[in-house]
Tab-separated table of C-alpha atoms in Angstrom:
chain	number	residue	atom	x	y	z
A	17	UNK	CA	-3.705	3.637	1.808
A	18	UNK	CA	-5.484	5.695	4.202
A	19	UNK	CA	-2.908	8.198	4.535
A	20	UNK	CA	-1.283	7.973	1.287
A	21	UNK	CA	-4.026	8.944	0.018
A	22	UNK	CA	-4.771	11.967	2.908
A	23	UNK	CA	-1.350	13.089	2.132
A	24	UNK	CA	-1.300	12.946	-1.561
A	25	UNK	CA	-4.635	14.974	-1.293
A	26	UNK	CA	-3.611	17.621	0.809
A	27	UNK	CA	-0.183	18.351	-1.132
A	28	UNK	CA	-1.962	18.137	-4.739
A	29	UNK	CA	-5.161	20.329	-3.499
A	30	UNK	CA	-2.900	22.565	-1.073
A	31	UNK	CA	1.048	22.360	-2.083
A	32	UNK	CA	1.938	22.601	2.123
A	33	UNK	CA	4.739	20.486	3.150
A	34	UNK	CA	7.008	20.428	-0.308
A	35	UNK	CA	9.286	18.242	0.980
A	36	UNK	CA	7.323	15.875	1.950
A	37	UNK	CA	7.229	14.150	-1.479
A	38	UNK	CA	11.712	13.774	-1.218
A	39	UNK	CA	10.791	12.625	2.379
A	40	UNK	CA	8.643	9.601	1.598
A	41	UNK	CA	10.670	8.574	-1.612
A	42	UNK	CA	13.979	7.754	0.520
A	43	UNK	CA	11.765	5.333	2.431
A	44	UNK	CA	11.733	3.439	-0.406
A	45	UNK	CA	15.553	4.125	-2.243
A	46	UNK	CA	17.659	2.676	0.763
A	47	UNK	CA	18.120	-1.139	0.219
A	48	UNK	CA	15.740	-3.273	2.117
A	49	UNK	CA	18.742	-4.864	3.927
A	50	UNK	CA	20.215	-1.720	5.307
A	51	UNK	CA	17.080	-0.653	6.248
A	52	UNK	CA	15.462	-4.015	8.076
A	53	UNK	CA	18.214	-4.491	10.879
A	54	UNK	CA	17.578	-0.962	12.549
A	55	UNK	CA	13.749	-1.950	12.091
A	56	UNK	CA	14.652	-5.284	13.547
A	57	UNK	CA	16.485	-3.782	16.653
A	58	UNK	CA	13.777	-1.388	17.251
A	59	UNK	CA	10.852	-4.068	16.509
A	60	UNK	CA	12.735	-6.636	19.194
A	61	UNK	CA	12.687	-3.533	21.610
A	62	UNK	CA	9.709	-2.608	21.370
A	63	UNK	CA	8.347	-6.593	21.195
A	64	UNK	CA	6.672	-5.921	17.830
A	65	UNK	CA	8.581	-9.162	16.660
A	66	UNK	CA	6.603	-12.061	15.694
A	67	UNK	CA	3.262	-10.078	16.195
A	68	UNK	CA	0.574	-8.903	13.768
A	69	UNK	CA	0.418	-4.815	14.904
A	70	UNK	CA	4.205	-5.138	14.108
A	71	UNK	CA	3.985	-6.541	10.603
A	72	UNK	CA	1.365	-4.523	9.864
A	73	UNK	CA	3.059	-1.316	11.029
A	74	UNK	CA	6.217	-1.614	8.900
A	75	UNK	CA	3.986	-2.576	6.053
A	76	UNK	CA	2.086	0.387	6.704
A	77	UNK	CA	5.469	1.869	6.269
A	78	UNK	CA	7.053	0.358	3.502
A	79	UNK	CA	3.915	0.842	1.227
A	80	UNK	CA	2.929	4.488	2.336
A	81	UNK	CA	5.357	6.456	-0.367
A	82	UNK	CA	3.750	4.240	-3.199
A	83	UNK	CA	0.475	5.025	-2.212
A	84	UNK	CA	1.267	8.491	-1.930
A	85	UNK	CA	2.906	8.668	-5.202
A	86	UNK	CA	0.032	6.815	-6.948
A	87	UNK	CA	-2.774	8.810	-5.504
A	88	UNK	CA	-1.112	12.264	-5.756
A	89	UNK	CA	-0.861	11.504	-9.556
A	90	UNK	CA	-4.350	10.826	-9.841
A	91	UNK	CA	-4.889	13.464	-7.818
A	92	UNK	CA	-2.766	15.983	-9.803
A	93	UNK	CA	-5.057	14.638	-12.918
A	94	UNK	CA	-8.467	15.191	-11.270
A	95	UNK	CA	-9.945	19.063	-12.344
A	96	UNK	CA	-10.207	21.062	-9.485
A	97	UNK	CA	-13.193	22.617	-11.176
A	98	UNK	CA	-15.485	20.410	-9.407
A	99	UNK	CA	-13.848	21.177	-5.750
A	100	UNK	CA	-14.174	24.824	-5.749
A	101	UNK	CA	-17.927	24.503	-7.216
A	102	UNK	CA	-19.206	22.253	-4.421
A	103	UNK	CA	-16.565	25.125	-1.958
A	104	UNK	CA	-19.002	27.887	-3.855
A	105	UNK	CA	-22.341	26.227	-2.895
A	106	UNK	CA	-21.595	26.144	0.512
A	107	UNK	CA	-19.451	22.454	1.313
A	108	UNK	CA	-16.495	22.481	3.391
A	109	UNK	CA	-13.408	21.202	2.687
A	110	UNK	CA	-13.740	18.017	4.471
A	111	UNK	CA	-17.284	17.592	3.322
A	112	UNK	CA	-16.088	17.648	-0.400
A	113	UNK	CA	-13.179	15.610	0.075
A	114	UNK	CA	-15.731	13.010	1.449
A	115	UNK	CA	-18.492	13.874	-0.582
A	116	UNK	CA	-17.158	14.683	-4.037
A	117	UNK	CA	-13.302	13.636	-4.476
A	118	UNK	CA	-13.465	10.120	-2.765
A	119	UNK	CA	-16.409	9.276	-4.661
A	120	UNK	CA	-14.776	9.859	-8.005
A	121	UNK	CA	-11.803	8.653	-6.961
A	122	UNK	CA	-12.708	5.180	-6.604
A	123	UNK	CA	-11.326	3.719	-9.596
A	124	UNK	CA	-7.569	5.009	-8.617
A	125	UNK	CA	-8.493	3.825	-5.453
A	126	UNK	CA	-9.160	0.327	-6.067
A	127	UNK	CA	-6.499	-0.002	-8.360
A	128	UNK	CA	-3.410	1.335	-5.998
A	129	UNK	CA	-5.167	-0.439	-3.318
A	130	UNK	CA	-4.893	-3.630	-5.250
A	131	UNK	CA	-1.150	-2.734	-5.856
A	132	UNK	CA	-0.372	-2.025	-2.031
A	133	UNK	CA	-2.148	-5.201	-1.464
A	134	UNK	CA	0.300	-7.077	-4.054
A	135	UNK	CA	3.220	-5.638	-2.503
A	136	UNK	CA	2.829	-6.854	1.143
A	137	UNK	CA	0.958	-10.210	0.259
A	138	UNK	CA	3.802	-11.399	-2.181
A	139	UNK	CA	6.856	-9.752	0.532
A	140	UNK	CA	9.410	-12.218	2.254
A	141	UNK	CA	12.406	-10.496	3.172
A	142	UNK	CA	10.260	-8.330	5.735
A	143	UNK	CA	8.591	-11.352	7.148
A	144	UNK	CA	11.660	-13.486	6.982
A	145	UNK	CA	13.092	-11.273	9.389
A	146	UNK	CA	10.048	-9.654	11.956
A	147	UNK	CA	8.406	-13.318	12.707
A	148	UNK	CA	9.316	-16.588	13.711
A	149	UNK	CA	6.806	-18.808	14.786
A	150	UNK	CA	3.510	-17.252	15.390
A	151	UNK	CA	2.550	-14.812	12.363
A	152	UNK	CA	4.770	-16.647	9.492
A	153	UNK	CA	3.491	-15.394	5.876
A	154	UNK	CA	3.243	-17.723	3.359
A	155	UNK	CA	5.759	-17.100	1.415
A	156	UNK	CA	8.161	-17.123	4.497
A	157	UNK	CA	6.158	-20.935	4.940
A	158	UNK	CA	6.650	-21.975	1.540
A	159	UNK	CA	10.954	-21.438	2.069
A	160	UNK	CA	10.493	-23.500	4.644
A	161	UNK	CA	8.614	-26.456	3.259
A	162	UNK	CA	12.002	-28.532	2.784
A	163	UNK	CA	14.299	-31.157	4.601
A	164	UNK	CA	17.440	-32.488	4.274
A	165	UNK	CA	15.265	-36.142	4.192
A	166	UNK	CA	12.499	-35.425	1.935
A	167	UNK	CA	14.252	-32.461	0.041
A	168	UNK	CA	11.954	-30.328	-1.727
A	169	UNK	CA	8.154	-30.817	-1.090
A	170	UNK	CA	6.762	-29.826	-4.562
A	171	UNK	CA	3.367	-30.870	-3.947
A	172	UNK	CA	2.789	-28.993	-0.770
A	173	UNK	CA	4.800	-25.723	-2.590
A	174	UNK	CA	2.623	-26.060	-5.495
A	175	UNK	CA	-0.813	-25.880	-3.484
A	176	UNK	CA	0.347	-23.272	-1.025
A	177	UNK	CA	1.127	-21.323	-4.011
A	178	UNK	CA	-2.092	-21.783	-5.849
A	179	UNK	CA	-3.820	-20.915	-2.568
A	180	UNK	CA	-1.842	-17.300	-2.168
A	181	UNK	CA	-2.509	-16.296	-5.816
A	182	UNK	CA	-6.379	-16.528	-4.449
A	183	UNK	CA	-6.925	-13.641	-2.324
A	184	UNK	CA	-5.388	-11.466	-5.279
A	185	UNK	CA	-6.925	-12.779	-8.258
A	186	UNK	CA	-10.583	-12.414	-6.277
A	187	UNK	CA	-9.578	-8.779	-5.208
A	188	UNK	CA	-8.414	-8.020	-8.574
A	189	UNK	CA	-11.960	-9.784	-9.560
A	190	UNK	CA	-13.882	-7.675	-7.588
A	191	UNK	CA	-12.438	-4.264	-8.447
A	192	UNK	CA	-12.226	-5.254	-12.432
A	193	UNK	CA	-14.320	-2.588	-13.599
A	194	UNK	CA	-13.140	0.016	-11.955
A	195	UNK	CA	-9.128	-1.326	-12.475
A	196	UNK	CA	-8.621	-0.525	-16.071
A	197	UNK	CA	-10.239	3.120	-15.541
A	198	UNK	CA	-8.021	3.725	-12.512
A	199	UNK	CA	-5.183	2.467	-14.498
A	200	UNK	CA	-5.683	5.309	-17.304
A	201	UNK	CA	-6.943	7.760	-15.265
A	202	UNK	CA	-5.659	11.060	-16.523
A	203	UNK	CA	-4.277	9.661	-19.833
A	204	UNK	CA	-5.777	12.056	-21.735
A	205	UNK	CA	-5.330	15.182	-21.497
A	206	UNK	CA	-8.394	17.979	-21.885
């Protein structure tokens, strides 16, 4: 999210690096198969496999162009009117993208951050692949909750599945007021 959303900021505010918009897009238009056993060479090489810094890193990676396409939208929709008044009184650049834009951008904030959030917390094929024993995700846990003696455990299935919708129904909770204003954010048009 972090730099998804630095990125987004600094091509909507300052149009630098035009291609970087094509760039982060074909992260995400390859098929995740064609992509994951390069990543899983260069994971086992570098003994991110089965480790936390490594699942988080290609997560970081996978989710980065959404973020960036999500904020820069909202960013794209935000009047710059307010930036160069707080640039006229004196603020610098950092100082009002700290002070000014983050502030009222928290709505679009908490809303593609509950998104991101989605997207790696529900992912298997990712974790299927990077862990084995050690840093399993649950939905990699709940494929494996079956024998050839017991067959399917249902039971266990159905509470591990009630327990991973938690986490997202609380964070989706907790940002409620501020999801359906990021959601429309810049529907209307002055």
């Amino acid at each position: 999210m972090s730099a998804g959303t630095a990125a987004a900021y600094g091509l909507s505010r300052f149009g630098s690096g035009q291609n970087l918009p094509l760039a982060l897009i074909q992260l995400r238009l390859f098929p995740p198969m064609a992509v994951m056993i390069p990543v899983m060479i260069m994971w086992a090489f570098l003994n991110f496999t089965d480790s936390w810094f490594g699942l988080a890193l290609i997560y970081g990676i996978v989710t980065l162009p959404f973020a960036f396409w999500l904020m820069k939208t909202f960013f794209d929709d935000m009047p710059r009117e307010i930036e160069e008044a707080a640039l006229v009184e004196g603020c610098s650049r950092l100082r009002v993208f700290t002070r000014i834009t983050l502030p009222m951008m928290r709505a679009p904030l908490a809303s593609a951050a509950l998104f991101v959030f989605i997207l790696n917390w529900s992912d298997y094929l990712i974790a299927l692949l990077l862990t084995t024993r050690e840093w399993v995700t649950i939905p990699v846990y709940m494929a494996s909750l079956s024998s050839s003696m017991t067959g399917q455990l249902y039971g266990a299935k159905a509470a591990l599945g009630l327990m991973a919708a938690v986490p997202p129904v609380i964070m989706g909770i907790a940002i409620q007021r501020h999801l359906v204003r990021g959601l429309t954010f810049g529907a209307l048009k002055q």
